[in-house]
Coordinates of C-alpha atoms and ligand atoms in Angstrom, one line a residue:
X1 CA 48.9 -2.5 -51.8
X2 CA 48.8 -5.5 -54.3
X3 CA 48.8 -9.3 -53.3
X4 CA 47.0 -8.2 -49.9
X5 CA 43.7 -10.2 -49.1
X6 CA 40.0 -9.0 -49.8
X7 CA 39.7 -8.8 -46.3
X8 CA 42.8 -6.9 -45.4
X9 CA 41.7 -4.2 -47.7
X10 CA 37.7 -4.1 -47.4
X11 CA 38.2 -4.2 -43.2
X12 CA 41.4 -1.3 -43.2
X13 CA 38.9 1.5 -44.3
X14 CA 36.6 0.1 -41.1
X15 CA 38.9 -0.8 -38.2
X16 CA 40.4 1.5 -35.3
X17 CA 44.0 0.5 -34.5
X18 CA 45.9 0.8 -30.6
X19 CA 47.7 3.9 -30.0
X20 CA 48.3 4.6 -34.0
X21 CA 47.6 7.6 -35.5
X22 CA 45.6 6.3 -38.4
X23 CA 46.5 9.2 -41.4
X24 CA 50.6 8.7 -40.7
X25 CA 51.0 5.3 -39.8
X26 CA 52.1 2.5 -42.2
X27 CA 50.1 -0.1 -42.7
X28 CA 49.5 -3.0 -40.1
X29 CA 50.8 -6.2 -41.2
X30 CA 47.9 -8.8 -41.7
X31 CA 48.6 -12.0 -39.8
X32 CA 47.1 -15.3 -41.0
X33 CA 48.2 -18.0 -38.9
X34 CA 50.8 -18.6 -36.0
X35 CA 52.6 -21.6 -34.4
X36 CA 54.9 -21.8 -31.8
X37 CA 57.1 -18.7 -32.1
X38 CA 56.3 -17.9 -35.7
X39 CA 53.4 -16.0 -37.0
X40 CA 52.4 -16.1 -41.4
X41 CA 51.7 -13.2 -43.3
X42 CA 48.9 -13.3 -45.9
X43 CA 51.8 -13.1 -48.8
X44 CA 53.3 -16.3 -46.7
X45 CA 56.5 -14.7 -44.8
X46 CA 57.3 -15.8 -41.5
X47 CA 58.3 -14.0 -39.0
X48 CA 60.1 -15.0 -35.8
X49 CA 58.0 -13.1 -32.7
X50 CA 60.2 -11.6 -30.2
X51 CA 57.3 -10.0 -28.3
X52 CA 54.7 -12.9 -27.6
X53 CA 51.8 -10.6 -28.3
X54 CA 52.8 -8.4 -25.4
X55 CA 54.1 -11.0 -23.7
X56 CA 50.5 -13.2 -23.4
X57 CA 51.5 -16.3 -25.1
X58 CA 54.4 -17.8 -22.5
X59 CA 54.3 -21.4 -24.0
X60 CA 54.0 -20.1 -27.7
X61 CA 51.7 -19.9 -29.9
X62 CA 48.8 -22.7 -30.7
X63 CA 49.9 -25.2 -27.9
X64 CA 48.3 -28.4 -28.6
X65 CA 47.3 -28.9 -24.7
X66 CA 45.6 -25.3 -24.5
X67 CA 44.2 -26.1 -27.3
X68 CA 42.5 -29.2 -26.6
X69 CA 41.6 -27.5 -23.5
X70 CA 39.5 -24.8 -25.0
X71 CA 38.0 -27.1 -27.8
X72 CA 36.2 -29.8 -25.2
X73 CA 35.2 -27.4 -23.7
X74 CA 33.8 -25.1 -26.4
X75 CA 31.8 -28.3 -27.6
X76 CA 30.4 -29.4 -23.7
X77 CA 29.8 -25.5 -23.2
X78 CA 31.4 -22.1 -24.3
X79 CA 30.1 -19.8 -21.7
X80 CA 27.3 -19.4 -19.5
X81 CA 26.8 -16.2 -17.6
X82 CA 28.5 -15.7 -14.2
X83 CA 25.5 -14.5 -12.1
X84 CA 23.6 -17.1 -10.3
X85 CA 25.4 -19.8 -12.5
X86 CA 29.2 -20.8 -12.2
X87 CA 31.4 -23.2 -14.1
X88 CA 33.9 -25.6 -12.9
X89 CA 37.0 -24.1 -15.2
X90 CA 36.1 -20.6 -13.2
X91 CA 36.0 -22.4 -9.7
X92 CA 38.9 -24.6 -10.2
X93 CA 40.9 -22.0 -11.8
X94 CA 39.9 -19.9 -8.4
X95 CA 41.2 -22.2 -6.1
X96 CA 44.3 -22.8 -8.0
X97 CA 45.4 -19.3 -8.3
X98 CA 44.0 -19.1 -4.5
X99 CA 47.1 -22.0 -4.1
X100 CA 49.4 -20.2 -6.2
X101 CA 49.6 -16.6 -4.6
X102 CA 51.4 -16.2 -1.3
X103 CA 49.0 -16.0 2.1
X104 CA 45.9 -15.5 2.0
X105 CA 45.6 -13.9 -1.3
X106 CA 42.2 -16.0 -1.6
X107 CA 39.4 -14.2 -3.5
X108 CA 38.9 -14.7 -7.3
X109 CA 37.0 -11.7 -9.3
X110 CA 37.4 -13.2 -12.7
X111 CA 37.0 -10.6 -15.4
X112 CA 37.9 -10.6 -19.3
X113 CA 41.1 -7.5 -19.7
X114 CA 43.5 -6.1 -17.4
X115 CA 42.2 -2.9 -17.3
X116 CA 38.9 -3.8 -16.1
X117 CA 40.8 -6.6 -13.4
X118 CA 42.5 -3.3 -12.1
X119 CA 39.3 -1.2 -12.1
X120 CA 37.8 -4.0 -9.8
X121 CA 40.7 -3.8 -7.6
X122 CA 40.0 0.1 -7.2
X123 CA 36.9 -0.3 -6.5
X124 CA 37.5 -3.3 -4.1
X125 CA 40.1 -0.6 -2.3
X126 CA 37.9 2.1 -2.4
X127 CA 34.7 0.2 -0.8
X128 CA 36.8 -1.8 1.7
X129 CA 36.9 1.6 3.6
X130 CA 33.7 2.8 2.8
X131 CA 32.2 -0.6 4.0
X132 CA 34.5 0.0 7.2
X133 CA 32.5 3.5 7.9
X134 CA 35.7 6.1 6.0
X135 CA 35.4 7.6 3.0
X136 CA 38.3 7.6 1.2
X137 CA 38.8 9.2 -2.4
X138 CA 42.4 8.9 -3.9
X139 CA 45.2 6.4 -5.0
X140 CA 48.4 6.7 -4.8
X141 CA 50.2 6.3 -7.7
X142 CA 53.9 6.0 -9.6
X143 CA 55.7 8.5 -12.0
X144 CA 56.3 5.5 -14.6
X145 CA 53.3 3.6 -13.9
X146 CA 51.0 2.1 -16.5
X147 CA 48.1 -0.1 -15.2
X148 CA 45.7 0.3 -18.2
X149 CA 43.4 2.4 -20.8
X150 CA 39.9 2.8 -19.3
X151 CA 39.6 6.0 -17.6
X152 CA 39.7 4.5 -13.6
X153 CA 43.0 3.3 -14.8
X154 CA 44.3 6.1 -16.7
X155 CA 43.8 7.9 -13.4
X156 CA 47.0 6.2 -11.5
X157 CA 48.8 5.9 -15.0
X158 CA 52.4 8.4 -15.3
X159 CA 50.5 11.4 -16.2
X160 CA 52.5 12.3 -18.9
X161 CA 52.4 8.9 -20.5
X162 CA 49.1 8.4 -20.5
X163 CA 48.2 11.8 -22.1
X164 CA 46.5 13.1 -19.0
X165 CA 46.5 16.8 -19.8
X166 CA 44.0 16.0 -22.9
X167 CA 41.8 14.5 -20.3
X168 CA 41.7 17.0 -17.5
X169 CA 38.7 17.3 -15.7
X170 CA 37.5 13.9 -16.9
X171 CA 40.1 11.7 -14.8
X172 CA 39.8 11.5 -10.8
X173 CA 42.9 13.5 -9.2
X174 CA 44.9 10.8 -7.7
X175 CA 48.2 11.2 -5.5
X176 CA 51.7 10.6 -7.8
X177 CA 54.8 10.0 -6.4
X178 CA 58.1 8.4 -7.4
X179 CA 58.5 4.8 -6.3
X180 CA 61.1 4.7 -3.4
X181 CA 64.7 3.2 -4.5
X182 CA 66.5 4.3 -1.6
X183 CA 65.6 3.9 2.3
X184 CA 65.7 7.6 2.5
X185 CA 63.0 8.0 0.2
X186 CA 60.8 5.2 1.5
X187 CA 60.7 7.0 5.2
X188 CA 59.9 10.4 3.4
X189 CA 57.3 7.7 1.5
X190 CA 56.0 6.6 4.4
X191 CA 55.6 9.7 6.5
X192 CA 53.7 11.2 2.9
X193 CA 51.6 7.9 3.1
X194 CA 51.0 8.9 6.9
X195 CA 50.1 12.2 6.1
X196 CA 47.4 11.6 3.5
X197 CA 46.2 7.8 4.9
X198 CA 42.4 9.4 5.8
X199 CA 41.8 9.8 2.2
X200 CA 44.0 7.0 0.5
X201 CA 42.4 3.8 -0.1
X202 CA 45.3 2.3 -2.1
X203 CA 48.8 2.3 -3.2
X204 CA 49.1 0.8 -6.5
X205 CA 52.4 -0.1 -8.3
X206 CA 53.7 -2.4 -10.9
X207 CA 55.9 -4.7 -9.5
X208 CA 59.8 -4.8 -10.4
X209 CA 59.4 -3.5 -13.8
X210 CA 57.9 -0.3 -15.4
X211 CA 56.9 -1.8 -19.0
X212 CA 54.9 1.2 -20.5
X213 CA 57.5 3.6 -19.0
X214 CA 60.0 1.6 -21.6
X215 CA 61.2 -1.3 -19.1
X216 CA 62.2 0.4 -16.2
X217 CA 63.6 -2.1 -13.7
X218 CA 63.4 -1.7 -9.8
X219 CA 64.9 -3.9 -7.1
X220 CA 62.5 -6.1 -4.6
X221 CA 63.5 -4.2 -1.6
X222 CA 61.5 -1.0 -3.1
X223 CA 58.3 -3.4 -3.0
X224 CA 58.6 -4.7 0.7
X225 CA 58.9 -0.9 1.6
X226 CA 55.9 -0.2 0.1
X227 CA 54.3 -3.1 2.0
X228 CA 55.9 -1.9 5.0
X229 CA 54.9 1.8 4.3
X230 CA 50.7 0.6 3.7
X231 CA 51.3 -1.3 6.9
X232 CA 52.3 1.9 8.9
X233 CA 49.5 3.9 7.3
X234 CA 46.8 1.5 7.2
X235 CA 46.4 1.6 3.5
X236 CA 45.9 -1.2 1.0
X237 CA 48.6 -2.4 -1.2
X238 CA 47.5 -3.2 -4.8
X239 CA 49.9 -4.9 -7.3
X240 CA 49.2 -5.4 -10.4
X241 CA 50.7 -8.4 -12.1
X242 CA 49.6 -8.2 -15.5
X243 CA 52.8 -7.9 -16.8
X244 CA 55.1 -9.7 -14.6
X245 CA 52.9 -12.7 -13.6
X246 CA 53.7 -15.9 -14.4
X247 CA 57.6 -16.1 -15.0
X248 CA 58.1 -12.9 -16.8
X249 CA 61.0 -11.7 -14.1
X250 CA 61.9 -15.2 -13.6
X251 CA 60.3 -16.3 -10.6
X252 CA 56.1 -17.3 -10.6
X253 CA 55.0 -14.1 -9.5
X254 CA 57.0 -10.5 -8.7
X255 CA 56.3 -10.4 -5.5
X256 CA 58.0 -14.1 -5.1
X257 CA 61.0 -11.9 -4.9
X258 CA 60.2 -9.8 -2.9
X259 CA 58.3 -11.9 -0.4
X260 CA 55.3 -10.1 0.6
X261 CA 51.5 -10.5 0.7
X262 CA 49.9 -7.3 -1.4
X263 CA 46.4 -6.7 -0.6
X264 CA 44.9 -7.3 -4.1
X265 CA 47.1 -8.5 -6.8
X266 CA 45.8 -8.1 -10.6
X267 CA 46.7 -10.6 -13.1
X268 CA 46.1 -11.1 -17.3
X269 CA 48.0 -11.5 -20.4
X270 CA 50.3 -14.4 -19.7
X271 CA 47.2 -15.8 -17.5
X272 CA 45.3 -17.5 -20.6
X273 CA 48.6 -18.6 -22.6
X274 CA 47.7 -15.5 -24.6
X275 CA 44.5 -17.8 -26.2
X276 CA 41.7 -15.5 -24.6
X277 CA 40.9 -12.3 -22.6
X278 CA 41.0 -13.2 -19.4
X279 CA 41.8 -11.3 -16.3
X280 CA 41.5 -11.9 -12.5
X281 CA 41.2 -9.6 -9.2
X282 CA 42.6 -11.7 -6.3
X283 CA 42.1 -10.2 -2.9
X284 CA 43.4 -10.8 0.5
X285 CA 40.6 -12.6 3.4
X286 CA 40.3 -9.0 5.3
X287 CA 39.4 -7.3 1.8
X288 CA 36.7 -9.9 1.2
X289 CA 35.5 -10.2 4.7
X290 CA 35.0 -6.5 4.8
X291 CA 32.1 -6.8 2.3
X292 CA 30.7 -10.1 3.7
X293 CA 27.5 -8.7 5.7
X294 CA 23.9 -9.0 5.9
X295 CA 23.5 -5.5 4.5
X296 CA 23.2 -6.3 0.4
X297 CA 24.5 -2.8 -0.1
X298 CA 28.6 -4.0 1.2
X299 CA 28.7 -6.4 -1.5
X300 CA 30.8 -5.5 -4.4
X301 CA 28.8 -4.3 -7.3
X302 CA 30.7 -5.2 -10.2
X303 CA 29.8 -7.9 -13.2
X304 CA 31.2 -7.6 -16.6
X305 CA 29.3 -10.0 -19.0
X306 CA 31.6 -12.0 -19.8
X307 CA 33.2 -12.5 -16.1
X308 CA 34.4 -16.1 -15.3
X309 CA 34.4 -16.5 -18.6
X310 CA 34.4 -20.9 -19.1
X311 CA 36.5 -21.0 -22.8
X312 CA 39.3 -18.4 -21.1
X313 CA 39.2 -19.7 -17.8
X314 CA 39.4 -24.0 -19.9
X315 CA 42.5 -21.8 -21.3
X316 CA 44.0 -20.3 -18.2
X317 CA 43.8 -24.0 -16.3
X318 CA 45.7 -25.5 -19.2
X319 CA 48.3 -23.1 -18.9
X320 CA 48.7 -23.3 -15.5
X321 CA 48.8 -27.2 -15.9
X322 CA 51.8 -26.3 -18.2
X323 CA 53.5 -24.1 -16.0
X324 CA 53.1 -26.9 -13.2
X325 CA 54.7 -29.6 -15.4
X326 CA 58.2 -28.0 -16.0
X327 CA 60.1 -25.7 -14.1
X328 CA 59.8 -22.2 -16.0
X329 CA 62.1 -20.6 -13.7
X330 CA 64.8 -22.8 -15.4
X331 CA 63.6 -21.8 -18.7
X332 CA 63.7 -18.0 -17.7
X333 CA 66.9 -18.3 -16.0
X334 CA 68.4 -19.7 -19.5
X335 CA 67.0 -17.0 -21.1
X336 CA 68.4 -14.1 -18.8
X337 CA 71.9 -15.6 -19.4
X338 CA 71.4 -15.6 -23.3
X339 CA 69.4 -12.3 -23.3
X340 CA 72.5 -11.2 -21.3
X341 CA 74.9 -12.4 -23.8
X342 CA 73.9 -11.6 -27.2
X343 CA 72.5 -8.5 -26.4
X344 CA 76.1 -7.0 -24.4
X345 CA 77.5 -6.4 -27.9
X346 CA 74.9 -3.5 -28.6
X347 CA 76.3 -1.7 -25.7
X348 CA 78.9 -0.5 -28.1
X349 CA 76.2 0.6 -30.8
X350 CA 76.6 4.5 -30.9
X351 CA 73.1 5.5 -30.2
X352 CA 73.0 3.1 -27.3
X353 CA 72.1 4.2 -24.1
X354 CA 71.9 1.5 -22.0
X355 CA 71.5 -2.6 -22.1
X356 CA 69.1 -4.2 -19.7
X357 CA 68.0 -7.9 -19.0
X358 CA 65.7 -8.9 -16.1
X359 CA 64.0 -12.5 -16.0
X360 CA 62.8 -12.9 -19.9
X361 CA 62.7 -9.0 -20.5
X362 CA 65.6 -7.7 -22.6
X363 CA 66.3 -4.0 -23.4
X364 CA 68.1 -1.8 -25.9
X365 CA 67.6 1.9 -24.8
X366 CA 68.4 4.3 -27.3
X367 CA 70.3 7.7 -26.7
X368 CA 68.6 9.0 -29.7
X369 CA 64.4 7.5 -29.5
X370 CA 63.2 9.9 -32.6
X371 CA 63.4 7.1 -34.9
X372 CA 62.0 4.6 -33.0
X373 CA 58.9 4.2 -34.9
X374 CA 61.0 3.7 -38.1
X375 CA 63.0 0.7 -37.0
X376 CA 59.5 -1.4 -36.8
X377 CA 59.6 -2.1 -40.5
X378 CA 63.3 -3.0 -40.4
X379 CA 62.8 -5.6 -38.3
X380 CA 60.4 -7.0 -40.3
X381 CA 62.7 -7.1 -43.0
X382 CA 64.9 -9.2 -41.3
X383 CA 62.2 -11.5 -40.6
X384 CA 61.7 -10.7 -36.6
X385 CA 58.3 -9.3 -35.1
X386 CA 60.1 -6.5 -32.9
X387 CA 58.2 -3.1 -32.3
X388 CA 60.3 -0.6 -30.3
X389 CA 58.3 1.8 -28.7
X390 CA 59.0 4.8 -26.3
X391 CA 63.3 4.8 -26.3
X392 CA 63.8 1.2 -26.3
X393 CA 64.1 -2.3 -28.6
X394 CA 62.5 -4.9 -25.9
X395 CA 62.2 -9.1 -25.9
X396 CA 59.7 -10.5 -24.2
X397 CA 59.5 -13.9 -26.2
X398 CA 57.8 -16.9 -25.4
X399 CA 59.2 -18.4 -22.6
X400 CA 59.5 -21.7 -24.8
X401 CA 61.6 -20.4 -27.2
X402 CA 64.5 -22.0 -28.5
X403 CA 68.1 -21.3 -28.3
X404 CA 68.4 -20.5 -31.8
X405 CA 65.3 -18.7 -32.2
X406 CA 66.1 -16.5 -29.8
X407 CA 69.9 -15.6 -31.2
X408 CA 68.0 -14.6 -34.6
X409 CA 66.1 -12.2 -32.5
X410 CA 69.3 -10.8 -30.7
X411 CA 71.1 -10.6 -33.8
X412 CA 68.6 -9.1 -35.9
X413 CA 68.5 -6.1 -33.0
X414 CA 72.6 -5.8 -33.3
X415 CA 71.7 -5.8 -37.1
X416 CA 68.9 -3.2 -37.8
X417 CA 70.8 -1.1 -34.9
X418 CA 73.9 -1.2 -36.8
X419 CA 72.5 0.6 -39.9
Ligands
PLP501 C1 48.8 -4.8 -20.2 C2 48.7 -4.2 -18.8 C3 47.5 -3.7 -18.3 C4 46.2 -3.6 -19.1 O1 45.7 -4.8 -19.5 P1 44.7 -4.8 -20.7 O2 44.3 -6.3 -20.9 O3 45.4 -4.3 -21.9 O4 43.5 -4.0 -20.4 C5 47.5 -3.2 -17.0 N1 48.6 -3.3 -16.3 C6 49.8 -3.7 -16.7 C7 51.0 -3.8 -15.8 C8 49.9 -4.2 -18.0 O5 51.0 -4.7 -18.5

């Protein structure tokens, strides 16, 4: 490639990329600076971002008070390790989030991806019963699900998604099942719950939207079943937020919606304002209180180098100040509508399968998905940063965007799905 940075062409021959296939793939694009919604290209485009680097930076991109958040305190102190020591953006971000979350949801385990946040929260399931005197191995799982890449993760992930048949043998055997959507199936969930509860530690489930699975939406009444179902058997609850945190379905959290108290809830991405790694484990008083004890061997022995880190956590407070100062579900609510609008007209695109809006999530499914990959460079010829992936075109902007940034974005998917 000509008129491509040093950098860009010395690093490609070095770097691994996410879930590409390195011989076929066209080459990434490289970015070079962003700002609000709009990220540069070395060669100076600009592209409008409809996807908010996976939905992490809610308040766009290079917010001046995030910012000036991380810089004072990157000068006063970047990090300091988490064991023996702690830091007042980790502490007050702890008891904020500890405000935040419904009931008693109280217990901060601060860690740097959402993969490892939901790793903790397995392993916080899995000891709370051993710590209790029961030994219990498996999770229960959703066909659909997605909570991560590490291998603990992978292990309550849709099996077919996440590849598992490459990995048999390596992966624990965990307990899949389709998410309840009617109240027949969650009493035949509950009685399967009942039937397994002496060796499930916990149910995990994404709450009210599939992403990975390609945006698969599912009412709040499925969650409070499965509340009610954990309750019956004596199981913990775990939901993780990482997606859906923070406004994404409109309301602060998922579970707003539905109005119940998970056991652990997992949050990242959106968390930081999309300006640093940063995840968090929070877990209900009776999770905690089971490994509070004299004996050293019931605590929870977990520690990831980087945990509490101060820079994320200066970044995570700032966007929480922001999310305090203006009411988001407004914002998401006007987006909804428009998403809602401007995206109806693709209904009648031929190899359209189905249109779907929750909260600030919008969705084109495709009849026909083997093309998918092909319609990334399209977009970027219109001048939107849109990656389709499984059978859909997905939005998940910046919850700051602007009317008219956001109708480029629509059209441009009524556009390149018109060719
Ligand atoms: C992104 C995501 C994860 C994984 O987070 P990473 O930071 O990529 O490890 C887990 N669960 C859900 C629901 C997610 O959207």
């Amino acid at each position: 490639m000509t008129g491509t940075p040093d950098w860009f062409r010395e690093g490609a021959e070095h770097i691994w990329l996410p879930y590409t296939q390195m011989k076929t793939a066209p080459a990434p694009l490289p970015a070079v600076k962003t700002e609000g919604v709009r990220i540069t290209l070395a060669d100076g485009r600009e592209l409008i971002d409809g996807i908010a680097s996976w939905w992490a930076a809610a308040h766009g991109y290079n917010h001046p008070h995030i910012l000036q958040a991380v810089k004072s305190q990157l000068e006063t102190m970047p990090h300091v390790m988490f064991g023996g020591l702690v830091n007042e953006p980790a502490l007050k971000l702890s008891t904020r989030l500890a405000a935040m979350l419904p009931g008693d949801l109280n217990r901060c385990f601060i860690a740097e991806s959402g993969s490892v946040s939901v790793e903790v929260a397995m392993k916080m399931a899995a000891q709370y019963y051993l710590n209790r005197g029961e030994r219990r191995s498996k999770f229960v799982h959703f066909r659909g699900g997605y909570h991560g890449d590490t291998l603990g993760t992978m292990s309550v992930c849709d099996p077919d998604e996440g590849m598992h048949g490459h990995f048999k043998g390596l992966l624990k055997e965990n307990l899949l099942a389709n998410l309840p959507r009617t109240e027949a199936e969650a009493a035949a969930f509950t009685d399967f719950l009942i039937a397994n509860k002496d060796d499930v530690a916990a149910v995990i489930t994404e709450p009210l939207v599939q992403g990975a699975a390609g945006m698969v939406f599912h009412g709040p009444e499925t969650l409070r079943w499965l509340r009610e179902a954990c309750d019956a058997a004596d199981v913990l609850l775990i939901v993780d937020e990482i997606f859906t945190g923070f406004y994404r379905t409109g309301t602060q959290f998922a579970i707003t919606q539905a109005g119940i108290v998970p056991d652990i809830v997992t949050l990242s991405k959106a968390l930081s304002g999309g300006v640093s790694p940063l995840s968090v484990a929070v877990a209900r008083d009776a999770v905690f209180d089971a490994f509070y004890d004299d004996d050293p061997l019931k605590a929870l022995m977990h520690g990831p180098t980087y945990m509490g880190h101060a820079l994320g956590c200066a970044a995570a407070n700032a966007s929480l100040d922001l999310f305090e100062r203006e009411d988001y579900g407004v914002r998401v609510t006007a987006i909804s509508d428009q998403l809602a609008t401007e995206l109806a007209p693709c209904r009648s695109l031929p190899n359209v399968k189905d249109v779907r809006v929750k909260g600030a999530i919008g969705v084109v499914q495709l009849e026909d998905a083997s093309a998918i990959q092909a319609l990334r460079a399209k977009f970027v010829e219109v001048g939107v940063w849109i990656r389709p992936f499984h059978d859909i075109v997905y939005l998940t902007p910046s919850l700051t965007i602007g009317a008219d940034d956001l109708s480029f974005l629509t059209n441009a998917i009524h556009k390149v799905l018109s060719i």
